[in-house]
Every structure is written in C-alpha cells, then in structure tokens.
Amino acid sequence: SSSTSAVLVATDQLVTNGLVDNLIKTVRELTGVMEGIANGLRNGGGAGAGAASNTTTPPPGGPTGFGTGMFGSTTTTTTTTTAQPTSTLSNKKKNLDMEYALLGFTQMQRQIASECLFYLAYHTQLTVGEVTSIIDLVKELTNGSNGGGGGGGSSGLPLLDPLLMDVPSPYLEDGLTTTTMMMGGGIGSSSSSTNAASAATSSWYQQQLQQQQQQQQYQQGWNQLPPPPTTMPKMKDAKEWNDELITNLWGRGQPQLLQCVSTLLMSITCAFDSRHVLVNRESHGPNSFGVGNALFPPQTHFEGSSGSGVVNSPALTAIHSRLDPNSQTAEESWKRRDVWGILLISYALLLRPAASQLVSPRGGSSSSPQQSGFNRSPPLGGGGSGGVDVKSTFSKCLMVASQLKSLTFARLSLIPSFGMPSTMSSSSASATSHRTTSDDASTYDFFVSIFAEFTAQYVDALCHTGNIPITRKEWYDEELNLAQSEWMEKDQKRQFGMWAGHAVEEDIGGPRPVNVMDRPDCLEDVFALISCICACNPDGAQAFWSTAEEQHDAGEGQLEISVVLAPSRCLRMLDLIQAESDSALFVYLSFLSSLALSGGTDGTEASNGASMVHSFLSGNRTMNNHSERHMHFNWNNALSAIRWYAEQLSPEEGDDSSKKVSSDRIRRSNSTSDTTESSSTYYYGAGGSSSANTSGDNSSANSPIRQGTSSSSYSSGKDTKRKELDEVGRSTLMSLLCLISNVATRSAAAREFILSIQLPAMDSDGTGASYLDGSLEILFSLLTVPIPPEIQGLAFMAIANLIRSRPTEGMPKASGESKKSQAALRAWELLEICQFVPIKLLSQYSSYAAGTSATTSMSTFGRQQNHGTSDLPATCFPQSSEYMMIYQLEHVEAEVGTYPATEGFLFLLSTLVKYAGCPSNLGSQWRLRPGCAPYIEYVTDFVLPRATGMSKNVKTLPFASVADECRLINRAMEVVEAVLVRYVVPPISEKKTLDEIKAQHSSNMNAARVELGLAPIISEIFCSAEDIDEEDMTAAIQDFRNEMIYSQEDGGMNAAGQMLEASFGKKVPFPKTPGFSILTNILSTNKGLLFKIIMKLLAEHGGANGVQECNKMISSESLARSLFRETPPNLAYTKNSMDFHAQQRQNVLDEAAYKEALSTVQQSMLRPINPLLLISCSDGGCSDKNEKGASLDDAVLWRERTLVMSLRILCAAAAREEAFVQSMRNSTASLSIVPTLLFKGPIHGSMTHRFVDEHKINVSKMTQLLTSSSSALHRTNRSNEILPVIAEYVGYNACSLVNPQGIAASSFSIISYVSHGMTQAECIRSLCGDDINGVGLTRAFSKGLSLPVPDADDGANLRDVILDLILSNVGIDSNSSLNFSLMMLGLSGSRHNCFDVILDLVADVDFVMNPATSSAATKCFELIFRVSELGSRGNLPELARTHQLLLTEKLRRSNFWHSQAVRYMGERGGSASSILHEVSRYFRHDQGQDVKVTNRNNDVLHSIAWLLKGLAVETSSLMNVRGLARQNQFQSFIGLLLSHRDPLLLSALIDVPLGQAKGGTIWEKLHSWNPSADVLHNAKVPMKGVAEVCSGYEVIDIDIMLGNLDSQRPKNSARDWALAWNMFVKRSCACSHVSQAWSDLARTAFICYPVFLNMTEQVEQNMAMNKRVVLEMLCAILLRLLSPSHFDALAQYSFLPGITEGIVAEDIVPECAMPLCNTVLSLTEVLLEPSSAEDDANGPEIVEEDTARVCMLIIGAISSCAGNEAASSSNDLCGALLSCALARVLTTSETWCIVSENMPSRILELYANATSYLFNISASPVYASQDRYSNAHDLQRGNIALAARSGLSSLFGHLNSLETDDSMVELFCSKLFTLESVRKSASRLSQLIAADDNYVAGLLQQIVLLHSDGARLLAKSGITSELLSFAHSYATEEKKYLASHMGVSGAASLKSPPALNGHLSLLNVLLSSPLPSSDRTALAIDTMKTFKEYSRAGERLLQSYPAETELTTIFLETL
C-alpha cells in the first residue's frame, strides 16, 4: 500500500544515514553510563566520578548517537555531584533516588534501542559491517569489556555460581547476613560475603570440635561439668532468602543485561535469515534475488565459489572470522560460549542453502554420523587464502553449538528473557481505547514465533546432515565405559610398576565418577527446547510440522485438494530412532505431545496437530514404513507401557496389601461376570495406596515393555522385588501421560478412540481369570501405586481430558436418555473404588474415624488451642498414607510448596461434575449416605480453607511461588463453580414433571437476566435446560426434607453389617446434594466459610490493581534464575555448600573431597527435563468454547481465573437465591445440613467423633451479605465493605483469559444485581464505601466502558450494559447527589468519568459505523443528549448542576455539536455524500439481506436523532447565554443550520428516510406468508428500547410464534416472515425517530432566530434568515411528504433550484410524516408573519406565487395522506395538521386563487381527492366539552375533525370569496360534489347536527355557499330532517325544564341552545340557495316545523331583545 511504502522509504533513509550504527553506539554508551552510575552508588557518591571516568565521549564532529547527550555531559554530572559536599541526609536520599531512577531509565532506553535493532534486522537487509558490529557488541556485553557491562557493577554476563559466589548467605546471624546492596558491593561483586559466611560457619565447626574434645575430657574425669552446647546459626526463611537473591541480582543489573543480549541475539538471527525476503534500503523493495540474504546470496547470484565448496568472499570472511567453529581463538574470545553457540547456529542456517547444493545427490553429508560423539576436531584451515569451506563450516557449526550447551541456554535463559505473555500484556488491563489491544503481548508472541521458526530450521538441518546428538543415557554409558577404561589402564600401569619393584600408591577409589555437569546438549535437550517453545506459544508448534496436499472425494466424481499437516523430517527420523532405542522413547513421546499443540491448516479440529498425532498413533497414517524390526508405536503401546509401570511399581505381596487398591480389583469392578460379588470389601481395603513414596528416587527400574497390539493377552509377571522409577522411566511415564492429555484435549476423535481401547489381561493372584483393561482402568491403576506427585497429577489430568466427551459428540442420544458422559460416570465409580478421599476415616458416621494406622498417635490436629500464629501446627492429620490425598497434600506436597497431585485431582473432580454431574447413588454399595458430597466437601472444607489460610488452628499451606498458590486455589474454585452452575433449584410447592421443571428453569434464567441484571454472564452461570437430569432433580427435591435413611435388615447387599455407618444404629440422615450445600454455605446468614473465602480471594493481592504484580514477581524471579541456566540456586543446597566451604577452611575436608562434595551438590541441582504440559483450563461456564492451555508459571492467568470463578460463583448464587428461598418457604421441615465428612484429625481413644456436626440452615439475600461483609481481614485501610473491591474489577481487562472481559462482566453483574435490590442512595453508599465522592467507582466504570469489545461476543456486551445502567438512572428526578448516573457521568466531580470516555468513543466514526459497536454508539449519543438537557431540571443538585455546566462548556470549547453535525449530515469532502444520505439510500433500495448492516443503519439513524435533539437543546441554551463568545457560537449554529448557501437543516431533510421501498427483500418476505390473527396476537411483544422512541411499536417473538404454529405450517416461512416484520418495524421506528428529532431542531432554530436578531446589531448577509429560507424549507418538507405519484404531478409546478433535484419521492411511513407535518404548521406561521422594513432588507418578500405554491404542495401532501395504505390514525393526524396549515395560508389570500384556468385536470383531481379526504376525517363528532368524549380515541378523532373542518372551511371560503372567472371553480366543484366519498361524508356530517356537534354547521354553510351542487348535496343528505330532529330534542328538554321551573324566573334563566345560531344560519343559506322548486318547498316545510319547535325560544328572544341581538336578527332573517 502507499502508506506502507511511505513508511518504508522513511525508514530506509534513516538506515542509510547510519541508524543501525547509531543504535549500536547507543547501546554501548548507555551501558557505560549505567556502569558509572552503579559505581558511584556503590561508592556512596552518586554518578559522580564513576560516570566521568567510564563514559566514552564521542569524538568531535562525529555522528551523534542516540545515547550521546541524552543525560547531559559528564562534566555537568560531575559538577552537580561535587557542588553539594555538605548536603543533608534528606538531600542525599533524594539524590540517591534520582540516581536509581536515572539508572532504571537508562536500562529501559538501552532495551528500547536493542528492540529497534531487532525490528530493523527482521525487515531490512543489514550490511556485513552492521552485523559484525552487533556480534562484537554482544561479545562486549557478555564478556564485560572495560571491567563492566552488566549495568550494575558486575563484570558482563557470566554463568553465575549457584553454590557460593552469587547467592546470599543462608544464615540470619549478624556476622553472616549479606546486606542487600542493589547496585553493587553485594553478592557476586566480590567474595567478601562468602568469606564472611564461611568464616562464621567455620567458627561454629571449630566450637563443635572443641566441644567434642571437652566432652571426651569430661568423660575421662578432667572436668566436673560438661561445656555448654553451641547451636548452629539460625537459618533464613526460604522465601526471605529467595527474595534477597532476586533483589540482589536485579540490583546488579544482570537480568536487564540478559534481556538486552537476548534481543541482540534475535537481531543477529533475523539478520542471518535466508528463508525470507529482506528489504533493500536503496531500492525500498526486496533483494534482487527475492528469498535469500545478501550477506551470502544464493549461489546463482554469487561468484567466487570453487568446486571444492570453498567460497572466497570478503563479506563472508568478516563474519567467518568471528564465527569460525574451527577457530580456537574465536571461541576463546567469548566468556559465554553458549551464547556464541547460538550465533553459530544462525551462521550455519545462513550457509545452509549453499551447503545443501554441495551435498551429494544421495543426500549424504561430509560430516561424520552421530556416533562420532562430541569430540572437537582440530582447527581446519580455510579452503584457500581467505576462503570459507561452506559445507564443513555448516556441519561443524551445528555440532559445536550442542557441545557448548547453547540449546540449554536457549531453553533456560534466552526464552525466559522474552518475558511472559500475561506480564507483557499488562497494559491491556487499563486500556482506554475501545479497540486497543496490547502490543507488548504480541511482541512476546512475535519473539517466540521467530525463535520457533529458527529452531525448526536448526533441527531440520541436524536431521538433514545426520548430526542428531545421542541421548543422555548413551552419553552416560560412553562416559562410564571411558572412565572404566581409564581406570583399568591406570590399574595396569600400577600393577606393572609393582611388578617392576617401583613404589606405587595403592588406588582404592576405582573409576572416576561421571560428572553430568560435563554433559553436552543431547537429544533430550534438542527436543526439550522444542517443547519449551510450544508451551510458550502453541501456535509455534506448527513450525515443526510439514505440509502436504491430499485429494478428497468432493462428491459427484469431483476431487478436492486440501493442504494438511504432514510429518517433518525430524519427526520421521525421531520415529526411526525411538524404534531402536528405549532411551529415545521419552523424546519421541514428548515431541509428539508438543506437536499436538499445533493449530490446523484450515482452523478445524480435524486438521490440527492433535488430530494428526492421533491419526499416526491410531494407525490411520504412517510416518515411515516400519519393518518388523522397527515397530510402529501406537496408542495400544502407550497404554500397555502405562499398565506395565503400574504393575511393576505396585506394592509387594506382603507390604500391607490389604490396604492397597490393586489393579485386579479395578479390573473386577469393570467385569460384568462379577457383579454379584460383595462390593463393599474393596472399599474398606482402599485406605492407603498411592503416594507412600513420592521422592521418585533414581534407583532402578527397567524400561517399559513394548507391548504389541491389544489382541495379545497380558499378565503382570512382575518381580517380587519392589522397583522404583529411574530418570528414564520417570520421563517416559510423564511423556506418555502428557501425550494423552494434549491429544485428548484437542481431538474428540482421539478421546473416543482411546476410551475404546481394551487390553486383555490376567489376574496376578494365580486364579487365571482374564479381564479386559480399559484405558480408564489402566490410568486409575497407575494412581494406586507409589509414584511422584507430579506424575500422579498428570495421570489425574489425563483421565479428566479423556472423559470430556459428551454424548452429543457421537451419535445423537434418544429422547429421555441421559446426556451425561458415560466415561465420566465410569470414572466416578473408579474414583470411589480407589478412595482417594478417605471417607471411612473421616465420615461422621464411621467407626473408623479414630484412625486405623499404627503410627504414633498425635493428641491434637488442628483443634481449638490457644496458639499464636507462629505456634500453630502445620498439619491437621497424622503422617499416614491411609489418609490418601490429605496425606499427599499435607506431608508430601507441602514440603516443597507445589501441589501437582492435588491440582490434578481437583481438575478431575471439576471435569467429572461438568460432564457427569454428581451421581446421587455413588458408593451406595457400602455407604448408607451415598453421593458425591465427600469429594466436594474435601474441596470446600479442607483444600480451600487450608490454601487460603481460613482453617482454624493450623498454618496456611506453604507455596513455592504465587503461581502455585493461585493455581491450587483456582482448581478448587473450579469444582465449586462446576457444582453450582449445574445445580437446579427444584420447585417444592407441587409435584411437577421434568418438562415443567425445565420450563421453570428457563423462566428463572430469564428472570435473572431481566430482573436481576445478570444478563452479561447468564449463559455462564446456568446450565442448559436440556442438561437437567430427572435423577438429579429427585435428589435435589430430597434436600428440602429432613428425612433419615434406614438400613436394611434382610441380609442383602445393604445389610447393616456391611455398611460403613452400621455402628450408628439403623438410620442416618440423608446427605444433601453438593449444590444445595454450597448454596446454603454462600447464602448463610452467618456468612459461611465459602463466602468468606471468596471475599478474601477478591480482596487479596491488592484487588484489581494488584493482579499484574503476581506475574511480575514470577517473571522477575524466572529471569533472575535463568542467569544460573540449568542449576538454579536453592537455600538447602546453598547451606550445604557453605558448610562444605567452612569444613574445607577448617581442614575438615581436603581440597579433593571439598571439590567432589561441591560437584555432587551441583549435579543434584540440575533441572530435570520434563515434558512441558499446557494444563487444560477454560474460563468456566457450561461449554468448552473457552478451552485453552495454560502454563504452570503464568501467575496472572491463574489469579485471573480465580477471580472470574469467585465472581461467577457469587452471581450463580444470587441468580438462584429467589427460587431457593421460595423452595425453603414451601418446605414444611426445619432444614439442617449434616456433612458427610468431618475434617478433624483423630484423637485415639476418644469418642469425640460420635458428636455429629450439624448446621441449621438460615439464609439471607446476597445483597445483605455483600453490604455487611467486613473486609478487615483483607484490607485494613479500605472500607468495611467488599462491594468497593468488587466494583474495581468492572474496569479490569484480563490479559490471560479467553474472554478478556470475563472478570469485568461478572463484577458488573454483581453491581447490577445489587442496584436492582436496593435504593439508589443505599447502593451508592455501599459501592463507594469510604470514597464518598465515588472517584474510584467512577474510574472503574469508565475503564470498563473503554474496554475493547471481544470479537466473539455471544452474550450481552459489557459496554452496552454499563450504558444501559447509566441511562436507566439518568432520568430519575432526585435532589440528592447520590445518583448513580450523575456520578458515572462525572457530575459528582470525578476527573475520570464515563462521559469523557463516551466523548472519546463517538469521536471515532468507525465506532458509530461498525455493526459490532453501533448500538453502543446510539446509547452514547443519547447520554450526551441527556446530559445536555439536565440543565432544564429544576431539582438537580447544586454540585451536579455546576459540573453539568462544566461539561456543557467542555462540549462547546471542543466544538462538539458543530463537528458532529457536519460529520454525519454534511458532505465528507470531494463528491462523497453524507453518512445520513448513504443510510437513507440503503433504506430506499431495501437491501434487507444483511441483517447486521440493517441493524447498523438503524443504530446510525438513532444516533443522528439524538445528535439532532442535542443540537436543539444546545441551540435553545445558547439563546439565553450572554457573552460575545457564546453569541458568536450561536451565530455559527444558526449559520450552519439556516445558511443561504448550504443549510444543514435542508440537506438533512432531503436525506432523512421517511419510508421503505416496496418490492424489495423485506416487502417480498412480508407478502410471502400470511399469519393468522391469533398467532400474531399471541406473538406480539412491545419493542425494547427507549420508551419515548419505541412506544407503540410491536415486534414478533419468533419463538412464541413458532411454538403456536401447527405442525403442518411451514416454520421456515414463518421465521422469515417474522424476521422481515421485525426488520420493518425497527426501520420504521428509526426513521420516525430521526424525523421527530429533525423537526424539533427545525422548530427550535426558527424560534431562536428572532431572539438572536434582537440580541445583535447587525447580521452578516450569509447568516441572514429571511422569508425565502423559510419558504424553501417549507416547500422542501412538503415535497418530502408527497407520494411518488403526487411528486411527479406537482414537482414541475413547485420547482426550487438546488432542492427539488435532490429529493427522492418515496412511500412515506405515517409516523415519519407526522413530525414534519407539525413543522409545516410552525413554518407557515413564520412564513406568513407580517413583514417589517428590517426583514425586507434581509431578503426578498414572499409573493403570491410563492404562497400559491405552498398551498398547492399542502393540498398535494393532504392527498398523499389519503392515498397511504398504512395506519389510518397516523395518516389522519398528518392530514389534520396539514389542514391547519392550509387554513393558515388561505387566510392571507386576497387576489389570487388556488385554481387557475390552465391547471391540468390531474391537479384538479388531486385537489378534489384532498378535499374528499378532509371531508372524510372531519365527519367525527366535535363537542364543546371534553367530558362528552367516551375515550381518548374519540377525543383524538374530534380534534382531527375540528382541524380538518378548519381547512375545508378556509378552502371553501377562499373559493367563494374570489371575484374571478369561476369556470375552474365550477369544474372543481363538479368534480368534488359528484364523488361518492363526498356524498357519504356529507351524510355523516349532516347526522352530526342531531348529535349536538356545535361546530359542524359552519362547515355546512361553506358547502352551501360555495356552489349550488353543495346545497343540493346537503338537501339530498337530509340536512333539514337532522335540524328538525335536533330542534325537537331541544323542545322536549325545554318543556321538561320549564315544567320543573314554574314561574317567570325559570323561563327567564333559560338560555337558547349554543348550536341555534349555526343551525339558523345554515337554514338561512339553504333557503337562499338556488334549489329546485321541489326541494325549496320541502325545505320551507321542514323549516316551518323547525320554527315551531323553536317557538318558545323565539318568543324569549323577542322578549329579551336586544339582549341577544345577533341571534334574534338571524332568527328573523331566516323566518
């Protein structure tokens, strides 16, 4: 693109001008500056002289680098330091702080410069000089040139000593404590601390020796008393020591330097890249040869190569001199040769294209095969003078890199220096842009992805050349043989010496031990690096696959080609290697496990890496053509190997086998032939299996037997000798489990296949019984043998990932069949068999509760004692393996602070609950209280309290890191969430069917969504109604009854003697379901333990602001420890090393023994290679759509998941509380809970377990619990309530979760729930806490509002619901300042508020026009309008009013209204039309195919409508504001709206859509199906939205409509019709809204302008508004109101230049036309106002022609209303308004006539049609009093009729008053009065006479006066009869009145009827009309009859004359 080219040209210019060299120089200079600052700090004098002496000043006139002058000259720094020799202590501290800040800033700048080099090298072709300069820079930084380079006073980047030199002292004594010195002089800078520590320790050893001597003397009687004992100095706490280590290392600047060096290494890697296109800085395009590298171009473009493969190139020679693998000098110049090895690999890959061409056609290599080992060849001379032997160098570089342990450096140091994804994306947590994402996170992924490709090329090159390293075992065997040979040779020499008579020292040491520290990188290290890369970035796993094209049958004989993953070269080679070497099997399996993380080629599961690995292991695909010798490894082999390990590691026969669960028992549990066997036996014997040995000692165990297929039988055949795992066995077993987990997680087909495997086996008891071992049985049998915790955790996870298949993944389940996973149900059974939770020891109704172990009894475990915190016991239970997972957690895992086995077990529990629920009959074979409650109680009552420190009288569990803590807690919270989400509160009031329960569940979900405000997460806290199980509901109903379980006495399966609870009598209470127990715990009035734990979890670590600190600690520690590479330090090892050092100083150990001891310690510190597993996790909820993999060390991820789980649990409880409380009310029993287990340690000999722990149930509303929860335990400096803490999370954007807004949405849901249950004032007080102004709350909501919208947003959008909550309260009238909306909008004074965010959002047009955000934009514009109109509220609080004025001024200063109006309604530059025009054009052409675009356009129209309304408010406000600036702004507004040249109001009017196209997609769908009236009536619901906008609009509820249809009716057609109808209604609503808003603005503008004229002395000509502007606006409105047919007829007679051409006629929706009609009425008043001299000066006067045009257009618009087929009431309102406007115009007519001689008949017909329409709508009764109307509709019809009569009267009066040629009038009348519709209307009007309509007579008079045809029409309509009827009714009433009021006074008070005047006038004009004689006679007769009825009234008129002169006169005239 052009923009990219421009950036490229600009960058190339910088590069050409020396940018790369300057950046290199900057890094070098900044390093010197840092060294000077550090030296100054170490010497106590600041930067001072150190900076002056170490900083290199650039030569005069030289190029100025980035670092030059950045911090000022060194002279200035020195002067500043020396100018204050007498500074106070405070000033010194400030200076030190400044120096520290300067040092940190310098380090940051150096890293930025390094990253600039990286990005340039990635994209731009660097020169040889630039590349060699970077190589030299890396060497300088790592070597520490000029005595430093570490940035903190350390010498370069050496490999640190983990034993003595570079670690703190382990002791706390004063003489031993190493002072933490951040910038030098501390650890590692010298050996002073080590010497001090060892000296003090030596003194202790010396005292011990003296004490031993004195003890001996005492025993000999030399002394009377023994000497006082001396004690070892006190050890530091492990965490304290580790913190000191990390602090010191960062203070020395070495982690920062490692980051810099790593970035530079990546720069060199990119610069050497030869597989991508690099940009040439001169041509600004790719290199001339395309793919390749100009440092060593492709051979076709390179000259100077010889046939021997020796290349002569000056460029290559310069690089080769630094990276020659055969040069000892080049190697020895590097202190960090492992870093140099990385550069060798890059160099080899640069040479590879040329080296590949020099390889023989057979694909061989000149290099020796892998059996050559790692022996370094002697240096080779160049191939000629200055030549480079490309082939030899290429091969040698690959080999030397592994010798130098460069791969270990890359895995353990380089990759950690890239950072961590969660830490790097911390900025996303505070994103302020609606579409901002973290660039740092993508930078991390970018680094790892580049390194993944680099590693893939390297491994492929290794395989291509045959230089694959050997395995560690093979290396060890070789070294062992070599040591044996050396010793034998030495021994032979000794024997020869003895034989020769020489004095020979006897050698009893034997062969030298193999030192694994000398081991180079082996095969395991190569693929461990790959595993590390894939774990850091799973997308990078695809780099280690190849691709291939495959053909598929596409049907109908067509073939389809697709690209699929294929095995790479290294995978195929490794497959062959593992087939011959057992030690390579682990590597192969680990590699497959890593490849399974890869995504697919087409994004589907079937094409991903896991599916491809499964296809290989299942036999569907092959990697190599294996022979019988090279057997193919498959899933059967994997499971056979696991089973072999389980059998070999199982306990011996006599090793307390009664307490172990053997694999035979697990098999029998799966045997169908053994179902009659008593099932309780093995439960009682399941007490103590799994982890008695957890150390994983490296003793001896044979490699796994490579079993064949499942068709061969298997027996254990194990030795009687107990075996343990060695390193190979441990690694192999872990890799097997990781492979199963990774593949099963990502492939449903693999899960089903593995679960279907059945391996034959025979019992090991000698009976010969055969069984089939399923995969689950094999994995559970592994869990029953002693294995390390990490393997046990992997086994649990493998099981969990296998059972995740739902029935829907296979064939569909039949109706009524359980939807639970059958594999998960089987896993529940096996879990119960294995008894990992010691139910028999912990059950409240168990006789075993006192313990069965023979271990030493312990008096108390975790019971009530008066202990201080430091005196609390660390465990609750004795150290006995019969306590299973409890023992594992307390006595095994707690020792190291990591809990892999417990985490795996918890993950299995949550998976079981998610896919199989909580079976209520679990364990019913041996428990009277069956079910899953024991396992859930293990989580809620034991693990969570212990992990969170909420257990009483016992210490909190220790954790190795914050990641371990967060991970364990998260796994426990997953179980709680899974249980609660699946829990369905049953209805108790009456028995209901399962379908009714499902319907009630759906109703509860809807209530929680609508009434409780939980819409954002409703899908995450409720399971689907289809997942409700009848068995679960039966058990749930049982919860609300306090009933007992009675044991059976029939001697059957459940006989009392066989049941666990038998000793407690014949009955025990029913156990409650886990969901019931958890819900009551959370909602407990006394705040249950689980509720308190959740409150603590939300508040700890600093709440929302402290989440990122978790990973910063992990990342800092990881980077610091990476400096030690494969031997990270440990307090215990350091202590041992210090002890050995002290013993050596005291000559207790000689030098050889001392070195051997240290070597042994260091070898034991080596990190084992584990297959890195991405732990399965999801964001929770009921689906796996958010499934992902997670790293163990990603503390932020686990912390964020803990938060989202905690918040979601609260939401789930709140959503169920109403139904739960109702069910409790309907229950007749007094409910209580008796837990199944009691987690208290045993007291042997005590019967305390007989006292049952029972809890009465008393629950409260969640709102009450939240508002009264004290967080004093969590935050002493915060409010007493937890709600402010929760509110902070509304603005938190997660950087590790799949849904970044999961935490924010959950916390907002709680806030919304609270706001629904409390008054607004109480809610605000609770949410704000101590922050009375709500600053923190407002800031959190503003952050939440600014969060980016997720790409896949299935539920309610967080931004939308926040805006909805603000809008719902903004209109509440309250004089209190505690208004939520006012506070959020910043009207309470908060600087960070939602209003500012809203302004930022709407400033982006894309935000308004994007379909994903357009609805939110509409709400933003509405809020801006609401804020603007707040000034008109009289009861607005004073503070809010002040800030409202400030916000209004802010909008004015930013010219918001003007710019927004132009943006959406003005032209967008050039010929581009306005946004409003584009939307209108879309509507006119229908285009309803794209629902998203249609909805977007509706939203845009609503946004424009709110903008127009805001403009109206602002215009009105400016009218009353004083000040020149505001008057100028007002003038600008009016000019914008009403300017002569381009009035915005006029252009907007032309573009406003008023109708919808006929014949388009929507129209066709609406006419394609005809729903019945009943179906429509039942399915109609009010349209959701703002009441003032959406009131009266109804849409179709599609689900209801489809549910009411008959089965024979086509539902697809019905759905399409309903969608089209809803689209039509929403369009109409949007059009009506924008039309109304335009009308409001237009009326406001015309009202305000006269006021403005009075405020100013003169007005610019282009600002003047005259009658011509009004006329044009009025005509434009009327033209818009014309139907297409009328527009064609009238447009040529009403042509307006610049207006008529832009108007497009359309079928108008009446709701859209009504506001315009109202505006027409207003504008006619303005137009027809009397003119003044000033007005005449501003523009031309309106002439009669203009008035006639307006009149013609009004009549045309009225006629258009008559032709509209839409709703009649809206049309009639439009017609009435236009009729009033017509009457107003006709009142000004004096000399002109609306009809003319040359008027076409078509126009006359249009006039007649309009008049007929007015006749029709005027025929409703009009009464003088509103009380006469029966309803509002009749009142409205009366008003319409009155308005229509005014128009008709004015029209007829106008035509009758003109003295012109009446031929056209005659023609018009003849057309009008011959219409049938007019005849009917005249008849209805005549009938209104008798209905006491006082106003109809005037209209009838005008009809008679207009034309004789009108008189005849009325005469024939029976007008006289109606008059007579009214007169008769009056006479009757008169007679009654006079009869009741006898006397003169009664008659005198009687008034004539109000209608008498009109009736007599009507009779008068009728009698005067030229009627035929017959009609006149009939009229006279009826008139006389009428006079007879009025005789008494006439007498009173004559008698009272002249009281009613006018009426008396008319009476006499008529007579």
PDB file of N, CA, C and O in Angstrom, residues 1597-1611:
ATOM      1  N   ASP A1597     -42.251 -12.065  18.709  1.00  0.00           N
ATOM      2  CA  ASP A1597     -41.386 -13.014  19.415  1.00  0.00           C
ATOM      3  C   ASP A1597     -41.388 -14.308  18.609  1.00  0.00           C
ATOM      4  O   ASP A1597     -42.380 -15.041  18.578  1.00  0.00           O
ATOM      5  N   ILE A1598     -40.285 -14.547  17.937  1.00  0.00           N
ATOM      6  CA  ILE A1598     -40.236 -15.644  16.966  1.00  0.00           C
ATOM      7  C   ILE A1598     -40.440 -16.987  17.647  1.00  0.00           C
ATOM      8  O   ILE A1598     -41.156 -17.859  17.125  1.00  0.00           O
ATOM      9  N   ASP A1599     -39.863 -17.186  18.802  1.00  0.00           N
ATOM     10  CA  ASP A1599     -40.014 -18.473  19.497  1.00  0.00           C
ATOM     11  C   ASP A1599     -41.467 -18.723  19.866  1.00  0.00           C
ATOM     12  O   ASP A1599     -41.972 -19.846  19.718  1.00  0.00           O
ATOM     13  N   ILE A1600     -42.138 -17.689  20.365  1.00  0.00           N
ATOM     14  CA  ILE A1600     -43.549 -17.856  20.724  1.00  0.00           C
ATOM     15  C   ILE A1600     -44.388 -18.146  19.484  1.00  0.00           C
ATOM     16  O   ILE A1600     -45.258 -19.024  19.497  1.00  0.00           O
ATOM     17  N   MET A1601     -44.127 -17.434  18.407  1.00  0.00           N
ATOM     18  CA  MET A1601     -44.903 -17.641  17.192  1.00  0.00           C
ATOM     19  C   MET A1601     -44.697 -19.043  16.640  1.00  0.00           C
ATOM     20  O   MET A1601     -45.663 -19.727  16.274  1.00  0.00           O
ATOM     21  N   LEU A1602     -43.458 -19.504  16.615  1.00  0.00           N
ATOM     22  CA  LEU A1602     -43.199 -20.846  16.097  1.00  0.00           C
ATOM     23  C   LEU A1602     -43.801 -21.904  17.006  1.00  0.00           C
ATOM     24  O   LEU A1602     -44.241 -22.960  16.537  1.00  0.00           O
ATOM     25  N   GLY A1603     -43.824 -21.617  18.305  1.00  0.00           N
ATOM     26  CA  GLY A1603     -44.432 -22.578  19.215  1.00  0.00           C
ATOM     27  C   GLY A1603     -45.931 -22.683  19.072  1.00  0.00           C
ATOM     28  O   GLY A1603     -46.517 -23.725  19.385  1.00  0.00           O
ATOM     29  N   ASN A1604     -46.578 -21.614  18.607  1.00  0.00           N
ATOM     30  CA  ASN A1604     -48.032 -21.630  18.437  1.00  0.00           C
ATOM     31  C   ASN A1604     -48.477 -22.132  17.080  1.00  0.00           C
ATOM     32  O   ASN A1604     -49.672 -22.286  16.844  1.00  0.00           O
ATOM     33  N   LEU A1605     -47.542 -22.384  16.187  1.00  0.00           N
ATOM     34  CA  LEU A1605     -47.914 -22.848  14.844  1.00  0.00           C
ATOM     35  C   LEU A1605     -48.252 -24.328  14.861  1.00  0.00           C
ATOM     36  O   LEU A1605     -47.734 -25.105  15.663  1.00  0.00           O
ATOM     37  N   ASP A1606     -49.129 -24.708  13.960  1.00  0.00           N
ATOM     38  CA  ASP A1606     -49.427 -26.123  13.775  1.00  0.00           C
ATOM     39  C   ASP A1606     -48.223 -26.820  13.164  1.00  0.00           C
ATOM     40  O   ASP A1606     -47.380 -26.205  12.511  1.00  0.00           O
ATOM     41  N   SER A1607     -48.192 -28.112  13.378  1.00  0.00           N
ATOM     42  CA  SER A1607     -47.047 -28.864  12.851  1.00  0.00           C
ATOM     43  C   SER A1607     -47.015 -28.843  11.335  1.00  0.00           C
ATOM     44  O   SER A1607     -45.971 -29.005  10.719  1.00  0.00           O
ATOM     45  N   GLN A1608     -48.200 -28.651  10.704  1.00  0.00           N
ATOM     46  CA  GLN A1608     -48.217 -28.657   9.238  1.00  0.00           C
ATOM     47  C   GLN A1608     -47.771 -27.328   8.642  1.00  0.00           C
ATOM     48  O   GLN A1608     -47.459 -27.254   7.454  1.00  0.00           O
ATOM     49  N   ARG A1609     -47.792 -26.252   9.448  1.00  0.00           N
ATOM     50  CA  ARG A1609     -47.429 -24.951   8.912  1.00  0.00           C
ATOM     51  C   ARG A1609     -45.920 -24.875   8.686  1.00  0.00           C
ATOM     52  O   ARG A1609     -45.140 -25.369   9.495  1.00  0.00           O
ATOM     53  N   PRO A1610     -45.493 -24.265   7.586  1.00  0.00           N
ATOM     54  CA  PRO A1610     -44.050 -24.169   7.304  1.00  0.00           C
ATOM     55  C   PRO A1610     -43.360 -23.190   8.252  1.00  0.00           C
ATOM     56  O   PRO A1610     -43.593 -21.981   8.202  1.00  0.00           O
ATOM     57  N   LYS A1611     -42.519 -23.709   9.116  1.00  0.00           N
ATOM     58  CA  LYS A1611     -41.875 -22.860  10.113  1.00  0.00           C
ATOM     59  C   LYS A1611     -40.768 -22.000   9.526  1.00  0.00           C
ATOM     60  O   LYS A1611     -40.497 -20.908  10.029  1.00  0.00           O
TER      61      LYS A1611
END
